[in-house]
Short mmCIF file of C-alpha atoms in Angstrom, two decimals:
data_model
loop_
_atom_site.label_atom_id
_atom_site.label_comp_id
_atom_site.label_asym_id
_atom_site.label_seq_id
_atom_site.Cartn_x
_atom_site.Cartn_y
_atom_site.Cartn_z
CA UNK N 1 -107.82 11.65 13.81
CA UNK N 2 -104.26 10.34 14.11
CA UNK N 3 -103.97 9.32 10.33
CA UNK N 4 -105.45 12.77 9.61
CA UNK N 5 -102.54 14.17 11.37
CA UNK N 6 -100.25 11.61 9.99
CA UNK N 7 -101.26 12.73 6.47
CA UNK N 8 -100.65 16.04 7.03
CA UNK N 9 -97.15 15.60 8.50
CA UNK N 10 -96.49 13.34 5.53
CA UNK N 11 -97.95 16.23 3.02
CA UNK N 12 -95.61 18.93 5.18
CA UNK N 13 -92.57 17.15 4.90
CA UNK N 14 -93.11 16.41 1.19
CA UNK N 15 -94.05 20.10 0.56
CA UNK N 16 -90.68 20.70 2.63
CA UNK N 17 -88.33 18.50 0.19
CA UNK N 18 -90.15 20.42 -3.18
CA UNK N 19 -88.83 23.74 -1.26
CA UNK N 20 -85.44 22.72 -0.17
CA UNK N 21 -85.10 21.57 -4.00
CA UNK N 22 -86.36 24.73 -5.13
CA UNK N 23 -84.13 26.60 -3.22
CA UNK N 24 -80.72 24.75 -3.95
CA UNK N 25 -81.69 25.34 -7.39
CA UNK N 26 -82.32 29.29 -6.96
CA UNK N 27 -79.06 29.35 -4.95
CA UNK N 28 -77.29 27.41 -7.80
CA UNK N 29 -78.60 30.07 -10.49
CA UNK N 30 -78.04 33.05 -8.51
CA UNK N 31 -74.47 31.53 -8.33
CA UNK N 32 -74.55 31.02 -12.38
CA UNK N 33 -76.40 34.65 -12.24
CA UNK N 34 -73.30 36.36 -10.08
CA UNK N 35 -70.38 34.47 -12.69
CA UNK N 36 -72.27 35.60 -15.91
CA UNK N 37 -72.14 39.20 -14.71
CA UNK N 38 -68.89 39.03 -14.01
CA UNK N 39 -68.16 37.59 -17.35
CA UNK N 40 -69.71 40.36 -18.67
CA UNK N 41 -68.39 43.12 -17.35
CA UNK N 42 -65.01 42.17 -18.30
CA UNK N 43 -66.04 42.96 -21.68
CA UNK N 44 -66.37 46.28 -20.70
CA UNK N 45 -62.33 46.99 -21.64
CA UNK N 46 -61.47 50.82 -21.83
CA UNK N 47 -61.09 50.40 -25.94
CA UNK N 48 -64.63 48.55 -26.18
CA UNK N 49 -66.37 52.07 -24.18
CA UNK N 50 -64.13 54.23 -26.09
CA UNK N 51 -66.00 52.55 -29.33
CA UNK N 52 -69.22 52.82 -27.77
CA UNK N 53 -68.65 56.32 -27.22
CA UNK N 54 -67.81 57.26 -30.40
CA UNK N 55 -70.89 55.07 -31.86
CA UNK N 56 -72.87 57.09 -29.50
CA UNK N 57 -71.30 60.61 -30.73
CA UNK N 58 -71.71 60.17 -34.51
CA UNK N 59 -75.05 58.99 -33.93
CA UNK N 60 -76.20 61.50 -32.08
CA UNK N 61 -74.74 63.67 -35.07
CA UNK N 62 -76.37 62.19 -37.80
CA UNK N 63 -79.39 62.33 -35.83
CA UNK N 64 -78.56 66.35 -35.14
CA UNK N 65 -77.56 66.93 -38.89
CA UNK N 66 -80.71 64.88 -40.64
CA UNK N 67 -83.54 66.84 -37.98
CA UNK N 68 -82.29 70.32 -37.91
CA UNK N 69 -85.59 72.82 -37.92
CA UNK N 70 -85.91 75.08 -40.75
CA UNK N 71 -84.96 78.70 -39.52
#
């Protein structure tokens, strides 16, 4: 009975390392995670949405101008 229980304390400490290890790498790419979207929204200057915008616009009017229903 007592190397039963020694076994399992063994086995829940060794499950406990694999989760602490897990963890500090989760934390480590939520960190990565946090910098990258940062990174990323300083892309987002006034002159790069302007340029999106108008993308968006003269899409949306070739789109109007090519599917216009007969009248």
């Amino acid at each position: 009975m007592l190397d039963n229980n020694k076994n399992i304390i063994f086995e829940i400490n060794k499950l406990n390392l694999e989760l602490r290890k897990k963890l500090e790498m989760v934390s480590k790419w939520r960190a990565e995670c946090a910098q990258l979207q940062l990174e990323f929204l300083k892309l987002y200057t006034p002159e790069c949405l302007e340029i999106f915008e108008s993308i968006t616009q003269s899409l949306d009017a070739n789109i109007d101008s090519n599917y216009k229903l007969p009248s």
